mmCIF file of C-alpha atoms in Angstrom:
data_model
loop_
_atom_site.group_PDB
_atom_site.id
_atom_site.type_symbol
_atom_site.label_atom_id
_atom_site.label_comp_id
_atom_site.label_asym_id
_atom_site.label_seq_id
_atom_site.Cartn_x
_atom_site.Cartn_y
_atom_site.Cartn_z
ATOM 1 C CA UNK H 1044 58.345 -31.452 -71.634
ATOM 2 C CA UNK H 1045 59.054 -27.888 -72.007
ATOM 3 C CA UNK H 1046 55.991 -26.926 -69.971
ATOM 4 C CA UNK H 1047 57.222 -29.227 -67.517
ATOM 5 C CA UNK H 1048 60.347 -26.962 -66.931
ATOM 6 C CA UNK H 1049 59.034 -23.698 -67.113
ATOM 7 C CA UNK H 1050 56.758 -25.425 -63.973
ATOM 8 C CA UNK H 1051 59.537 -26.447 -62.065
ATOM 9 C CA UNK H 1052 61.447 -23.353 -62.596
ATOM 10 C CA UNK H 1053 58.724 -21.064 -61.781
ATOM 11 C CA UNK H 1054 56.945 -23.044 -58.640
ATOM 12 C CA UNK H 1055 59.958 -21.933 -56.540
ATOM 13 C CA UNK H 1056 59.282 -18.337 -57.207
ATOM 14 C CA UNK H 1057 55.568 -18.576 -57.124
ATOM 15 C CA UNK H 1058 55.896 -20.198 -53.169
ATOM 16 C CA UNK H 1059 58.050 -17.747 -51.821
ATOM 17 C CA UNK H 1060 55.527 -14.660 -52.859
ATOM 18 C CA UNK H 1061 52.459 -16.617 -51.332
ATOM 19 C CA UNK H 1062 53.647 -15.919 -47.955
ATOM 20 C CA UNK H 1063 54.232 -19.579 -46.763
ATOM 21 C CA UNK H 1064 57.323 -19.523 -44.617
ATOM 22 C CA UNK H 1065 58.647 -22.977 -42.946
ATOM 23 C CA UNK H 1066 57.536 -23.563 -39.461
ATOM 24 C CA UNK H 1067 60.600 -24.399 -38.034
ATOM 25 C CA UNK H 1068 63.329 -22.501 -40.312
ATOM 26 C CA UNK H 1069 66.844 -22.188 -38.846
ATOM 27 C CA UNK H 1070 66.292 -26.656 -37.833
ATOM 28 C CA UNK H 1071 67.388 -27.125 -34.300
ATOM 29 C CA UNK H 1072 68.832 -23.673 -33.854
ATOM 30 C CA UNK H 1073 66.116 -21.618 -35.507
ATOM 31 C CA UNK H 1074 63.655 -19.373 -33.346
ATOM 32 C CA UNK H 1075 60.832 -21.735 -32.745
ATOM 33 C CA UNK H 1076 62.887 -24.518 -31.739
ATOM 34 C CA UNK H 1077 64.739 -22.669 -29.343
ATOM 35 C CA UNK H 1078 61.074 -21.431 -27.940
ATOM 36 C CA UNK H 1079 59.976 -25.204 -27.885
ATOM 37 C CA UNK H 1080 63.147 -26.274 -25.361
ATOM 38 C CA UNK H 1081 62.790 -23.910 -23.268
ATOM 39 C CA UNK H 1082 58.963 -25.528 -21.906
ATOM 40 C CA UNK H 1083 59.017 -28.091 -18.998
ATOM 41 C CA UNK H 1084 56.269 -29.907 -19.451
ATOM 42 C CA UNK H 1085 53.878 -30.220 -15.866
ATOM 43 C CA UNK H 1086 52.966 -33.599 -14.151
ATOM 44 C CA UNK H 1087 49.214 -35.201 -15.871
ATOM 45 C CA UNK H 1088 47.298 -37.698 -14.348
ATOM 46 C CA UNK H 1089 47.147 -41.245 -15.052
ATOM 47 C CA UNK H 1090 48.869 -43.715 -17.761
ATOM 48 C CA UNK H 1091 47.538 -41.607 -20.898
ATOM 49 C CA UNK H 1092 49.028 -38.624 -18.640
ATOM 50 C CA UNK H 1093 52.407 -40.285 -18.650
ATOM 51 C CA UNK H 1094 51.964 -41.269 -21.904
ATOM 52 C CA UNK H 1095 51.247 -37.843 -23.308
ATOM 53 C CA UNK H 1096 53.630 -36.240 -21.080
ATOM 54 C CA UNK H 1097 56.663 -38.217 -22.136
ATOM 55 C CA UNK H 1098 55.576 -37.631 -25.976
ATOM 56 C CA UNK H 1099 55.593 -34.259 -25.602
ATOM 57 C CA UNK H 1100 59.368 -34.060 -23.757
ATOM 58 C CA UNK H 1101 60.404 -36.190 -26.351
ATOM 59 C CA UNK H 1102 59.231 -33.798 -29.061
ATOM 60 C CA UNK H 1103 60.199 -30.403 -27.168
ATOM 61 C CA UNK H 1104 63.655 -31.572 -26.135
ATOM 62 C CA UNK H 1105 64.203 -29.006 -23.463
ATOM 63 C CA UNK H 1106 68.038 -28.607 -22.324
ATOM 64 C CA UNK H 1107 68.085 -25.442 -20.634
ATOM 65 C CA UNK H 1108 66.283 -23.370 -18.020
ATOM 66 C CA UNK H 1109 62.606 -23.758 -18.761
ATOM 67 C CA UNK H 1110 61.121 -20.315 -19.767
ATOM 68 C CA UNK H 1111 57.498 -22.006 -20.125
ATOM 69 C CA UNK H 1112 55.407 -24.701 -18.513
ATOM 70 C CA UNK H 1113 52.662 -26.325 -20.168
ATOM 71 C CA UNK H 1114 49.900 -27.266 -18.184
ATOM 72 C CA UNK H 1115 47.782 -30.522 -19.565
ATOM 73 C CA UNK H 1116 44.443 -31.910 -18.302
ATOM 74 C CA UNK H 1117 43.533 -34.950 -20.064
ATOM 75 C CA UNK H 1118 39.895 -36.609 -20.578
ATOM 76 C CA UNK H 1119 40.447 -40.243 -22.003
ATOM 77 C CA UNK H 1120 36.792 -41.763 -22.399
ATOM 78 C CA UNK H 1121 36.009 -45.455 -23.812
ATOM 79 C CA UNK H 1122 32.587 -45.837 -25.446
ATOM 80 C CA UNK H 1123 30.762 -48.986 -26.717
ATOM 81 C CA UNK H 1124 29.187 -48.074 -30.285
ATOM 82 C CA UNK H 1125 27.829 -51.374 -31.550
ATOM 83 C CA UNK H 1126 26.114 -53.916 -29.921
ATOM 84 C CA UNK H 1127 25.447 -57.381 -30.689
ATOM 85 C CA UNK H 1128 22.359 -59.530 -30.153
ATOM 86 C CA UNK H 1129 23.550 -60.740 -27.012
ATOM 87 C CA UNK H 1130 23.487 -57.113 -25.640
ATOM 88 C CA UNK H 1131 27.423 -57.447 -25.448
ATOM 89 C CA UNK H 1132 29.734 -54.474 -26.758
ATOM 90 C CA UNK H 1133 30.948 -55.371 -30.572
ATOM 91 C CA UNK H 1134 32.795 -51.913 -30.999
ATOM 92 C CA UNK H 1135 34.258 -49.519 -28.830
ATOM 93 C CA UNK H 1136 35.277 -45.575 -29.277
ATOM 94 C CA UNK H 1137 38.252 -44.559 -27.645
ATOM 95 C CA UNK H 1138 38.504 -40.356 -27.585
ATOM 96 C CA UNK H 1139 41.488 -38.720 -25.909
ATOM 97 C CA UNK H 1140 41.058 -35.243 -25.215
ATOM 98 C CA UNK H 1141 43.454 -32.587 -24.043
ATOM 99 C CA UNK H 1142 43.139 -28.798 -22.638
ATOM 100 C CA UNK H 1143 46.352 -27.220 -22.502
ATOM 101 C CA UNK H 1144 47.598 -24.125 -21.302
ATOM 102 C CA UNK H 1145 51.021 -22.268 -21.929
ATOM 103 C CA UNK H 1146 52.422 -20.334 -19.076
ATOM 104 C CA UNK H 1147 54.963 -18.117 -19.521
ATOM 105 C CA UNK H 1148 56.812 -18.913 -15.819
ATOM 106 C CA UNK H 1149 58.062 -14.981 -15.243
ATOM 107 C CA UNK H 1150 54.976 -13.842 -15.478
ATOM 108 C CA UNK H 1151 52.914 -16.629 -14.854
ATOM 109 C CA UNK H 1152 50.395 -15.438 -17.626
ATOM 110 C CA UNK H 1153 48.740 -17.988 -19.980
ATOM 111 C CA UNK H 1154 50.065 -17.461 -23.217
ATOM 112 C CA UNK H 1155 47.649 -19.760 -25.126
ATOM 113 C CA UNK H 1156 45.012 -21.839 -23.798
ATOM 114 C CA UNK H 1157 44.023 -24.411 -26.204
ATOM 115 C CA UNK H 1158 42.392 -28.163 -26.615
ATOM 116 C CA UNK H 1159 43.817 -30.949 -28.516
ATOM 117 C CA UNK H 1160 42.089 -34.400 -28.921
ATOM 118 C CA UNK H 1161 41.830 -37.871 -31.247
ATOM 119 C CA UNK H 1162 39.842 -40.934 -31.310
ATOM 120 C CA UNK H 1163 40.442 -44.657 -32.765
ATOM 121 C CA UNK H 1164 37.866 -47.482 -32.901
ATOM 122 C CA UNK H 1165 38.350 -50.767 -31.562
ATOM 123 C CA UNK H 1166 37.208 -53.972 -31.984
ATOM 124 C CA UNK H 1167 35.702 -55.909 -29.110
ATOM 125 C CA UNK H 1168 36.324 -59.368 -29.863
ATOM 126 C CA UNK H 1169 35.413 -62.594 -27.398
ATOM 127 C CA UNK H 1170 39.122 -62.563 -25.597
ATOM 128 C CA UNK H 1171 38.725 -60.159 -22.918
ATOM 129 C CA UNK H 1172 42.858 -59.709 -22.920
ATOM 130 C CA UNK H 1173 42.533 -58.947 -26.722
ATOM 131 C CA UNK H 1174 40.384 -56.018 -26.132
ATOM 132 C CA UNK H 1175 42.658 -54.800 -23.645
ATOM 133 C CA UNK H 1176 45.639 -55.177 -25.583
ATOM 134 C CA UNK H 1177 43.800 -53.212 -28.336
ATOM 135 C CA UNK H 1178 42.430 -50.423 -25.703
ATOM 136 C CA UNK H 1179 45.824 -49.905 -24.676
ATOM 137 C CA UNK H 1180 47.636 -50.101 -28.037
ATOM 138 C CA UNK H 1181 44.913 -47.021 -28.810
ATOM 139 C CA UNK H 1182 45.955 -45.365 -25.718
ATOM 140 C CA UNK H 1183 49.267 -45.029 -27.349
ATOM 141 C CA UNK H 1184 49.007 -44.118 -30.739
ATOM 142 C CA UNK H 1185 46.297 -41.580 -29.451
ATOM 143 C CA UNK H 1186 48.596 -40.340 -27.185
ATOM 144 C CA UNK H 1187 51.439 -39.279 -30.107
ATOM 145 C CA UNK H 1188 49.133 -37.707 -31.921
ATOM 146 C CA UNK H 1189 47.571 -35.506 -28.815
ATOM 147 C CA UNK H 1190 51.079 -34.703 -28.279
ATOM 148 C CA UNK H 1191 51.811 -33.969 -31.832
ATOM 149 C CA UNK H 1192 48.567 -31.557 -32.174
ATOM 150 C CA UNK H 1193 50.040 -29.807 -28.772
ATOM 151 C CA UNK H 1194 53.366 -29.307 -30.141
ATOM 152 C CA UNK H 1195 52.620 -28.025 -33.671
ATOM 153 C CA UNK H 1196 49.838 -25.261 -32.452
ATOM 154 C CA UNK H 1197 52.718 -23.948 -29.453
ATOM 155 C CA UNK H 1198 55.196 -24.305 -31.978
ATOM 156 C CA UNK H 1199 52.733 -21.919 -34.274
ATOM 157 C CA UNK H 1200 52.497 -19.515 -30.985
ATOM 158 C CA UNK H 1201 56.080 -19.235 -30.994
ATOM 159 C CA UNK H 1202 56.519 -18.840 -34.591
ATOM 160 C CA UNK H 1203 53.350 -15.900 -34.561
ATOM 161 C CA UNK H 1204 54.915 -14.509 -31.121
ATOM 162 C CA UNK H 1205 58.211 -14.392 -32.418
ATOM 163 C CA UNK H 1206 57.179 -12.232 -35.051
ATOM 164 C CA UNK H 1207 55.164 -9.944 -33.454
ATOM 165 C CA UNK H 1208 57.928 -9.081 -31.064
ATOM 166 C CA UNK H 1209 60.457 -8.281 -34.206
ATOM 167 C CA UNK H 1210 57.473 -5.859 -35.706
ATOM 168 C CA UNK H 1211 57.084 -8.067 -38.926
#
């Protein structure tokens, strides 16, 4: 038990000198967060391109002038893996890819030019409408986490920018 203390009043101390610091310190008014609203997100083709878009304003919650723009291209692709005796598909791979560039809109310089992508397996089963349902339920869940990939590595850029401009 006394171990167990010494532990929990020593972890604290042994964090801080590791030189982890918290992504988004300050919460909603901290440095990164006020990098993240100021990016308008560009227009992306097609219903994963919506999809992904709207994820990502959701997540940077822009309110001001945009500073930023972030430029997506996506490349959603729908594979059959298995196949039964029939020849017919019995599993399908559904991959979501992203390349993303930041683009700092004074400038227009690419600040980071990065991909993000995911994939989910689906099962084809004999109701055609079943497979679609599924196809598009993995549209959207691979969509939030695209998005979420895209956000945390910008959100990383303006964490690692931020410092570098204050000579840490």
């Amino acid at each position: 038990m006394k171990r167990l203390a010494v532990l929990a009043l020593t972890l604290p101390l042994a964090l801080g000198a590791c030189g982890l610091h918290p992504l988004y310190a300050g919460g909603g008014s901290g440095e990164v967060a006020n990098a993240l609203a100021g990016i308008e997100v560009g227009p992306i083709d097609g219903r994963g391109g919506w999809l992904v878009a709207n994820a990502l304003r959701d997540r940077f919650a822009g309110g001001g002038a945009p500073r930023y723009r972030l430029d997506v291209r996506l490349d959603d692709e729908i594979r059959g893996l298995g196949v039964r005796r029939d020849d017919s598909v019995a599993r399908e791979r559904r991959s979501l890819r992203a390349r993303y560039q930041l683009i700092d809109l004074s400038t227009s310089a690419v600040l980071l030019d990065a991909t993000a992508g995911s994939d989910a397996g689906i099962d084809v089963v004999g109701s055609e409408y079943a497979t679609i349902a599924a196809e598009n339920t993995a549209l959207e869940r691979l969509s939030g986490i695209v998005a979420d990939q895209i956000v945390g590595r910008v959100a990383l850029y303006a964490r690692n920018h931020r410092a570098q401009a204050a000579g840490r």
